Short mmCIF file of C-alpha atoms and ligand atoms in Angstrom, two decimals:
data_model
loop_
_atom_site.label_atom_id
_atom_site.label_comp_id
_atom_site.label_asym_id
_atom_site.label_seq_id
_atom_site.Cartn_x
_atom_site.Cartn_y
_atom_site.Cartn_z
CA UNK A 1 1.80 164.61 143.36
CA UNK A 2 4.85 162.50 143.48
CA UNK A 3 5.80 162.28 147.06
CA UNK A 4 2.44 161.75 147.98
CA UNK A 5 1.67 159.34 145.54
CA UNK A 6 4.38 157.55 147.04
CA UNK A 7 3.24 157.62 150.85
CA UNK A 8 -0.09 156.94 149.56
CA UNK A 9 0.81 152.99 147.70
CA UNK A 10 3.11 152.64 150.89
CA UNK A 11 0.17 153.16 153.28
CA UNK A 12 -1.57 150.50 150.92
CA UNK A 13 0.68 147.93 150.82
CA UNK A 14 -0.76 145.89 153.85
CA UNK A 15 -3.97 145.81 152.22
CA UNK A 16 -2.43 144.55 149.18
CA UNK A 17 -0.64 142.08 150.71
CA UNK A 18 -3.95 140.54 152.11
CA UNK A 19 -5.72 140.88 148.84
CA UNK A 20 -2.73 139.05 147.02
CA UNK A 21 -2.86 136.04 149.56
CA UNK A 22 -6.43 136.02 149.07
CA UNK A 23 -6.74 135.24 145.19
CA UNK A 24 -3.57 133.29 145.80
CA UNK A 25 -5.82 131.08 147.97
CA UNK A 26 -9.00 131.70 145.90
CA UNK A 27 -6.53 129.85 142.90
CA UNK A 28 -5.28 126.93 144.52
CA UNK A 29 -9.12 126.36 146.01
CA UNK A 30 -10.03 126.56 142.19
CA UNK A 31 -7.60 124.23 141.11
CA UNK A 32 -8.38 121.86 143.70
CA UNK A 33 -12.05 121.97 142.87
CA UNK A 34 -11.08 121.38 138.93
CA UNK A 35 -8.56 118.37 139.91
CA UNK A 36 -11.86 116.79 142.08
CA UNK A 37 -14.61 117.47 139.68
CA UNK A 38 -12.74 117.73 136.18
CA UNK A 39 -12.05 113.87 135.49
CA UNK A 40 -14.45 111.70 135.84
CA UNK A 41 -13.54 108.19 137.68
CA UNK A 42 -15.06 105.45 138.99
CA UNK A 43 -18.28 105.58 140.29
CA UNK A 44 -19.35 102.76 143.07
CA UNK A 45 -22.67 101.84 143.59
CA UNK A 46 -24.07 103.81 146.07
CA UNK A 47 -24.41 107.58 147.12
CA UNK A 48 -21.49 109.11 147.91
CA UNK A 49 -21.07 108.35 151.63
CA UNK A 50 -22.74 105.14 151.49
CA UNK A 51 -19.93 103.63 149.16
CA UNK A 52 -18.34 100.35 150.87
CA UNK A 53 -15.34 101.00 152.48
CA UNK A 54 -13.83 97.81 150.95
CA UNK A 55 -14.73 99.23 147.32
CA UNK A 56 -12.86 102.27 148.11
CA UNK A 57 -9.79 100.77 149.54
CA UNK A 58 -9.54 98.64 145.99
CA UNK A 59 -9.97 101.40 143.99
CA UNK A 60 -6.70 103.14 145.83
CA UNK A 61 -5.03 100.18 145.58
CA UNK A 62 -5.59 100.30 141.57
CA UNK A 63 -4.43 103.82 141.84
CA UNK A 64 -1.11 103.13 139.85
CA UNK A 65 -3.10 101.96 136.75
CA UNK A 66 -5.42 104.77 137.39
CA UNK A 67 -6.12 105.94 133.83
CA UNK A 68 -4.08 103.27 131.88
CA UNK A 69 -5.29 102.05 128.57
CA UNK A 70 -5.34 98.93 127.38
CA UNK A 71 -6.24 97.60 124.11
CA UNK A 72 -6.63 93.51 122.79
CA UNK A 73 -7.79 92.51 119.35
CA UNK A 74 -10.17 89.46 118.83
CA UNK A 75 -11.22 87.63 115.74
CA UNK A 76 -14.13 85.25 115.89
CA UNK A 77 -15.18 83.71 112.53
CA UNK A 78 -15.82 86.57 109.55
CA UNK A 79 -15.67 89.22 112.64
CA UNK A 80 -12.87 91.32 113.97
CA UNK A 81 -13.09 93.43 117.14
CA UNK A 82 -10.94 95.45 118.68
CA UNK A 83 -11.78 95.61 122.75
CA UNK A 84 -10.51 99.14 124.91
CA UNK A 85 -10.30 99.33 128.58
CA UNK A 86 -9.30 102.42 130.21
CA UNK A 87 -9.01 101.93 134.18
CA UNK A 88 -11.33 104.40 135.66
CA UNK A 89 -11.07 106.62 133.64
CA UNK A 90 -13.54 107.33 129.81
CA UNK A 91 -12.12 105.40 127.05
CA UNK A 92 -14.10 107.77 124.61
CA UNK A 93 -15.01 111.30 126.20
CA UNK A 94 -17.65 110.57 123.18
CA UNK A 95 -19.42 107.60 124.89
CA UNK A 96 -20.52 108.98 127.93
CA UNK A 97 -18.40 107.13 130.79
CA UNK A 98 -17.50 104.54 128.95
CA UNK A 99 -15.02 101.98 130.90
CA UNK A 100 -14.62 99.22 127.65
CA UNK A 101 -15.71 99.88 124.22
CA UNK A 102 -16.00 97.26 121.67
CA UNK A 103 -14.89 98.34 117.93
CA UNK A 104 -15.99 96.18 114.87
CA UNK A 105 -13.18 96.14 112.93
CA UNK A 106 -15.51 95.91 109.45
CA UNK A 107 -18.23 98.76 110.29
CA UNK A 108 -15.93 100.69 112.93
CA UNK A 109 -19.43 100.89 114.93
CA UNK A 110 -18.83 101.45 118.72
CA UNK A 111 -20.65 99.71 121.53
CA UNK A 112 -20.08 100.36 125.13
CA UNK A 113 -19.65 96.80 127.25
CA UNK A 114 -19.11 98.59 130.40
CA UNK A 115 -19.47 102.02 132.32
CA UNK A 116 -16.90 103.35 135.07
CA UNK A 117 -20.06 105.11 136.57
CA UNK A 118 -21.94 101.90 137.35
CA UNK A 119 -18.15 100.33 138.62
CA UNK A 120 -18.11 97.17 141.49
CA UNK A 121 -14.57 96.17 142.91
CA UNK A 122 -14.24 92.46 144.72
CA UNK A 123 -11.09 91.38 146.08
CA UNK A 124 -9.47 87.57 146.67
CA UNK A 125 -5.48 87.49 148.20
CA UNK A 126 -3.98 87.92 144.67
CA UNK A 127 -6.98 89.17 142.27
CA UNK A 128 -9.06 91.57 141.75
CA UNK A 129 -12.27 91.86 139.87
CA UNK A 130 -13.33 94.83 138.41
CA UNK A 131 -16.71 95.11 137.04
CA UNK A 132 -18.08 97.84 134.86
CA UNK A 133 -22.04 97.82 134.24
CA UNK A 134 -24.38 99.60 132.39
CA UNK A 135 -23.24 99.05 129.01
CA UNK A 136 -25.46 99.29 126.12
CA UNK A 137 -28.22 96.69 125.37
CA UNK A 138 -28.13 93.70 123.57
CA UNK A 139 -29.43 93.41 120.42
CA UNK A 140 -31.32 90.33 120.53
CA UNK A 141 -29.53 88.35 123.37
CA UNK A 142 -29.75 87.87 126.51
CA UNK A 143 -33.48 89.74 127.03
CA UNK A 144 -32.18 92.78 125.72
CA UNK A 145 -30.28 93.68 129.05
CA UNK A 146 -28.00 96.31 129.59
CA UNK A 147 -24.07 94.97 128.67
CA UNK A 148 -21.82 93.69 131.52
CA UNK A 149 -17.48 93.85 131.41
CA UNK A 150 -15.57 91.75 134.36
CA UNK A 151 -11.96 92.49 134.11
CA UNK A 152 -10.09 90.10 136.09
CA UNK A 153 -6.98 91.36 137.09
CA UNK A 154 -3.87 88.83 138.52
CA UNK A 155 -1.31 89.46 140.73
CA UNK A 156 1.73 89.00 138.46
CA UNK A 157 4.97 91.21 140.10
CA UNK A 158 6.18 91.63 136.47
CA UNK A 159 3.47 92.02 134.47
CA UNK A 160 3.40 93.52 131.19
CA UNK A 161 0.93 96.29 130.00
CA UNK A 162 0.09 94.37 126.61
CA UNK A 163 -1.28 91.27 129.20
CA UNK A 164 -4.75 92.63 128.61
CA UNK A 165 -6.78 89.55 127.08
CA UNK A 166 -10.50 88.80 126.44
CA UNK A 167 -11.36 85.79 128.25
CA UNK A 168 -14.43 84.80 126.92
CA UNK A 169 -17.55 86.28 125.81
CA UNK A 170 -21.10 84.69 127.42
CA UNK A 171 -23.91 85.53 125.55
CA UNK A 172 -26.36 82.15 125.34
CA UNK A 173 -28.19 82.99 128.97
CA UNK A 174 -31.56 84.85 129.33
CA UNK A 175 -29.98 87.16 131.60
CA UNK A 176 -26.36 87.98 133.04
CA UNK A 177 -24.53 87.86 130.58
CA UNK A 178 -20.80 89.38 130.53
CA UNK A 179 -17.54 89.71 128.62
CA UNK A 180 -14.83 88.63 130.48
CA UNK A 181 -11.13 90.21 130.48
CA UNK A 182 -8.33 89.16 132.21
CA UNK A 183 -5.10 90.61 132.51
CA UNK A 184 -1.73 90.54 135.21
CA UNK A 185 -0.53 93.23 137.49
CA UNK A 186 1.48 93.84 140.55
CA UNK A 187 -1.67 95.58 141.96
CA UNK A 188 -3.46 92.77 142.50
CA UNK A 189 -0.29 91.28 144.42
CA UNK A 190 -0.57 91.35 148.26
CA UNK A 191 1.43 93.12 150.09
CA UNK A 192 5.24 91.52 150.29
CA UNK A 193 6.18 90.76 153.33
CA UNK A 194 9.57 91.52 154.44
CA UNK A 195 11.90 88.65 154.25
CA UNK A 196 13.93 90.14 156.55
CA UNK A 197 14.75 87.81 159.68
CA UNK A 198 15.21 89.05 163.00
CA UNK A 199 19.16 88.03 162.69
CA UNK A 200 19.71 90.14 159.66
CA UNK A 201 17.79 93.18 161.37
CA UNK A 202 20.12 92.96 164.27
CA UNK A 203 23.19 92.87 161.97
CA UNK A 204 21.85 96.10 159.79
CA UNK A 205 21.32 97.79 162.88
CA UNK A 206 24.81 96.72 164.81
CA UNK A 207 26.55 97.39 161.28
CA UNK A 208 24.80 101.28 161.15
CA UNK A 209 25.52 102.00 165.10
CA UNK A 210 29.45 100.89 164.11
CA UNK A 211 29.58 103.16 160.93
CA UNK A 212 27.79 105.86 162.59
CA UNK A 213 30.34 105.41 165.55
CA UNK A 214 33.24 105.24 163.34
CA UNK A 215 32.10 108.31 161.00
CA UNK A 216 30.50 110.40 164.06
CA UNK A 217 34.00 109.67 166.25
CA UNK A 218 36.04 110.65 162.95
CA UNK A 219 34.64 113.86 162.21
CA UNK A 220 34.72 115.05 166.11
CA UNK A 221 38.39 113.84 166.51
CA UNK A 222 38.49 115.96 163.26
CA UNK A 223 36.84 118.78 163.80
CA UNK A 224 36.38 118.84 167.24
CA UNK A 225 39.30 118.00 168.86
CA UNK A 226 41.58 118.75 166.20
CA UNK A 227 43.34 115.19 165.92
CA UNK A 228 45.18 114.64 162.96
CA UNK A 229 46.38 111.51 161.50
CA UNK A 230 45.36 108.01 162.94
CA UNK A 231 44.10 109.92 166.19
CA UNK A 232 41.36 110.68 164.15
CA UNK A 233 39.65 107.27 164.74
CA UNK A 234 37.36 107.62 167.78
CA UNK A 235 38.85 106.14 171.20
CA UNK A 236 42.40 105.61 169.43
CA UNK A 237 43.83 104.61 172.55
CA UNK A 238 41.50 102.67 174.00
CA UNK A 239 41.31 100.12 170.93
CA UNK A 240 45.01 100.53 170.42
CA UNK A 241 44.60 98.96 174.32
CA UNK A 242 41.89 96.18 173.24
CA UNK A 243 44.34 95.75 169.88
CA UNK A 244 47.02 94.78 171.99
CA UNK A 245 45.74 92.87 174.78
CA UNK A 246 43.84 90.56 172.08
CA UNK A 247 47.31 89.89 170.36
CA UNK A 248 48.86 89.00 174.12
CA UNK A 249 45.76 86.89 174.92
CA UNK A 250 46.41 84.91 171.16
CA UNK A 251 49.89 84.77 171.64
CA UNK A 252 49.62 83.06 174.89
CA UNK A 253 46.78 80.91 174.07
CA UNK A 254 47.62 79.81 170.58
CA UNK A 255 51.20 79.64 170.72
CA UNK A 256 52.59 75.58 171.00
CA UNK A 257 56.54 76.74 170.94
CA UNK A 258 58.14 79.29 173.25
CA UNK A 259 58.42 82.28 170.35
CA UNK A 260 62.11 83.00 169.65
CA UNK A 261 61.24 85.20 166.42
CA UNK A 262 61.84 88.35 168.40
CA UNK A 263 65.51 87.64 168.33
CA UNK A 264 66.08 87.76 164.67
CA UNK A 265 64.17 91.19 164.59
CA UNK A 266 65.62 92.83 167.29
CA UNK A 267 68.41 93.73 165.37
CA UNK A 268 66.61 96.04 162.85
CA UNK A 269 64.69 99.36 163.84
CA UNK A 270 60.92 99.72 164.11
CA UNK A 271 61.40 102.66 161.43
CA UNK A 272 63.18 100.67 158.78
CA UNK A 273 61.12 97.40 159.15
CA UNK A 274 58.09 99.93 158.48
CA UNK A 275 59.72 101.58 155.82
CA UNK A 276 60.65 97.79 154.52
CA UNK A 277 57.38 96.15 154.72
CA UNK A 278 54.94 98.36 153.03
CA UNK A 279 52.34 95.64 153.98
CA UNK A 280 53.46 94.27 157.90
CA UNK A 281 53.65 90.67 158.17
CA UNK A 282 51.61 89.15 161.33
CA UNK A 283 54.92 88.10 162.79
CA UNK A 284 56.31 91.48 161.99
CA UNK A 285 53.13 93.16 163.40
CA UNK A 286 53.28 90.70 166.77
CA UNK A 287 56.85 91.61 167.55
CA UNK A 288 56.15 95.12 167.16
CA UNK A 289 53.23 94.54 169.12
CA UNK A 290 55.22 93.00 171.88
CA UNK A 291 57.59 95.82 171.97
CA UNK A 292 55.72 98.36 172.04
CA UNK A 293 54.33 100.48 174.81
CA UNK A 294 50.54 101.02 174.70
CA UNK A 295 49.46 104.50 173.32
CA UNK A 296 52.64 104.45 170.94
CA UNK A 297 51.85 104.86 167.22
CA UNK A 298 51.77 102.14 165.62
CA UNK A 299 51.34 101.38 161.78
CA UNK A 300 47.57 101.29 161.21
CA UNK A 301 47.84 98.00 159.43
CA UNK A 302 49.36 95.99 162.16
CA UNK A 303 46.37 97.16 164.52
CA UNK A 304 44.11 95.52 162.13
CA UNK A 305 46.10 92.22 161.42
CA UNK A 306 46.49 92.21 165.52
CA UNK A 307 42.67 92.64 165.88
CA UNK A 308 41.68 89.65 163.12
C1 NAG B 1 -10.63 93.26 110.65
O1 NAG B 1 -11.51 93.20 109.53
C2 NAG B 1 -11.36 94.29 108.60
C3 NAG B 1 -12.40 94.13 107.56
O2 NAG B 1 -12.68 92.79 107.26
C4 NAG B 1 -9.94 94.24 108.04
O3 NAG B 1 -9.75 95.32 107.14
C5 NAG B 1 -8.93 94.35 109.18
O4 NAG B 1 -7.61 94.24 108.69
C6 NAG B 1 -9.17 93.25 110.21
N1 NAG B 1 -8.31 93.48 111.34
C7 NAG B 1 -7.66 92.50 111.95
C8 NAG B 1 -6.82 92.91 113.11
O5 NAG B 1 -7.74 91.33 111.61
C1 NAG B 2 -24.07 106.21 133.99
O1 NAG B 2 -23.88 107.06 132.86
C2 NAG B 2 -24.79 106.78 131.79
C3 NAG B 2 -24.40 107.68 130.63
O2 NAG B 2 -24.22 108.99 131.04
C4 NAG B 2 -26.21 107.02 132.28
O3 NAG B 2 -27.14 106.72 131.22
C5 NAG B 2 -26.50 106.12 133.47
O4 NAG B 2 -27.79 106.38 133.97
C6 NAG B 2 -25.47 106.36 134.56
N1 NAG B 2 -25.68 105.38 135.61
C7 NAG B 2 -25.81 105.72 136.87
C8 NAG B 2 -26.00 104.64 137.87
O5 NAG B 2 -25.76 106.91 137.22
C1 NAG B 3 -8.99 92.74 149.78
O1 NAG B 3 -8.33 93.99 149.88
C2 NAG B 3 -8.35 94.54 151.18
C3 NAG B 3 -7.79 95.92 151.10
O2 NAG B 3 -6.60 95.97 150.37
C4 NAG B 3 -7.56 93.61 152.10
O3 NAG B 3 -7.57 94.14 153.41
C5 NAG B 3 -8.21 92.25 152.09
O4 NAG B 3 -7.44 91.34 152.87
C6 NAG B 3 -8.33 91.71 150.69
N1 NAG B 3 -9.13 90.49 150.70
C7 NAG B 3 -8.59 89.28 150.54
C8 NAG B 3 -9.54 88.13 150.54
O5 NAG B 3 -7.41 89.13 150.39
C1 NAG B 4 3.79 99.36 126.93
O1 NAG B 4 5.15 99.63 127.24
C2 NAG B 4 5.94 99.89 126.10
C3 NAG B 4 7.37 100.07 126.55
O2 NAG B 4 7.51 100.02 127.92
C4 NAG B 4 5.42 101.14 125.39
O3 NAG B 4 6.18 101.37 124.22
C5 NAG B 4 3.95 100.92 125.00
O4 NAG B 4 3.42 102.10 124.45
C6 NAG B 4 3.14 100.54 126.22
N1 NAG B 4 1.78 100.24 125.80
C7 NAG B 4 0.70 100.68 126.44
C8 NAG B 4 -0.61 100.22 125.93
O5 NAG B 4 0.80 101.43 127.40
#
């Protein structure tokens, strides 16, 4: 029983294998479908593949407020109504796609002004309007037609989420009426474009090819080569060279007097004028310079001050 149990679940194994993948894939195809179809969102007008393109490229661009809620409170004579807009998403999973609901704040009676499933997008350079239709009817206005929200939303880079406002309410027309909403967000900004100048792209890039010289050369001298100590800087030599030739070319063009400072340092060693000066004076570093053979070691300090 037992050993051939065993060979028996290791013949099977394979086959579980492929079964396992296969409800592992059967689960992420069912989570998929319940991330598409579970929340509802905005509906354009139109079947499904003859949505404008336009409409659809808004609604991505309002994807960060995807869902957000917003809320604004507005008293007009003995009334008190409290106005929520969710964007694209039900404000109320009780009212049927509702986009804005309108709350009386005396009778707490509900009335849809706008569904996402009846949603139009239009677009200027730094707006966006975002209709909802389909509301409920008026009462008595406006020939009893169905209720109308336009949020208009500004292009404000740092907007607040309490900028949600009601603009104005027109309900004195036989027909088309709307309430009107307005509030700011960077959404409806247009893209920034980069202030960068050609100048300053040319200095980030020369600046990054230097560091990545001066950190790639280090670590190969390092690890590489096995340098140790200022040999560690990539091409030692060769700007130890440039270092020097640079202070020769300054001395002899800058210089107005025939330089007699060597004199009074001849005297006293290399060693203990290091060893002395902590930080190398430029006319310590220059006679140095000027005695020194090329490819000696040299403070690291005095290349630098040689080089500026
Ligand atoms: C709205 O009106 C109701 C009833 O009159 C009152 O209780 C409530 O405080 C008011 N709300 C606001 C925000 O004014
Ligand atoms: C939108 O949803 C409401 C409520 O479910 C429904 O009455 C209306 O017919 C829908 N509109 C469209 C265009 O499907
Ligand atoms: C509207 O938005 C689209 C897509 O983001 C953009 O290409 C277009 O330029 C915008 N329209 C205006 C008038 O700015
Ligand atoms: C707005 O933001 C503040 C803080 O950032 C937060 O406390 C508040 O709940 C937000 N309000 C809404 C309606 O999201």
């Amino acid at each position: 029983m037992g050993p051939a149990s065993g060979r028996g679940r290791a013949r099977m194994s394979p086959f579980c294998h492929a079964r396992a993948v296969l409800l592992l894939l059967l689960a992420m195809a069912m989570v998929m479908a319940a991330e598409q179809g579970g929340e509802k969102s905005c509906d354009l007008v139109g079947d499904k593949d003859k949505e404008s393109k336009t409409e659809k490229d808004l609604l991505k661009k309002l994807g960060p407020l995807m869902g957000a809620r917003f809320h604004t409170d507005v008293v007009s004579g003995t009334e008190n109504y409290t106005y929520e807009f969710r964007v694209c998403r039900e404000v109320s999973s009780a009212l049927a796609e509702s986009g804005v609901v309108q709350t009386n704040g005396k009778t707490q009676k509900k009335t849809v002004i706008g569904r996402i499933n009846e949603t139009q997008i239009i677009n200027g350079s730094d707006w966006i309007l975002l209709i909802y239709k389909g509301g409920d009817s008026y009462g008595s206005h406006c020939l009893y037609e169905k209720r109308k929200a336009l949020i208009m939303i500004s292009c404000n880079r740092k907007a607040r989420n309490d900028s949600f406002t009601m603009a104005w309410e027109e309900r004195n027309k036989e027909q088309e009426c709307f309430y009107l909403f307005e509030m700011d967000s960077s959404v409806a900004c247009p893209p920034e474009d980069s202030h960068l100048s050609i100048g300053s792209i040319l200095l980030i890039t020369f600046s990054s090819v230097i560091a990545v010289y001066i950190v790639g050369g280090f670590l190969y001298q390092r690890l590489v080569v096995g340098a140790k100590g200022m040999e560690q800087f990539p091409h030692f030599a060769f700007w130890q060279d440039l270092g020097n030739l640079v202070a020769d070319g300054c001395d002899f063009v800058c210089r107005s007097k025939p330089r007699n400072a060597p004199a009074a340092y001849r005297g006293v060693g290399d060693d203990q004028l290091a060893l002395a000066l902590p930080a190398p004076s430029q006319q310590g570093c220059s006679a140095q310079l000027h005695e020194a053979g090329a490819g000696s070691s040299l403070p690291a300090a005095c290349l630098f001050l040689a080089a500026a």
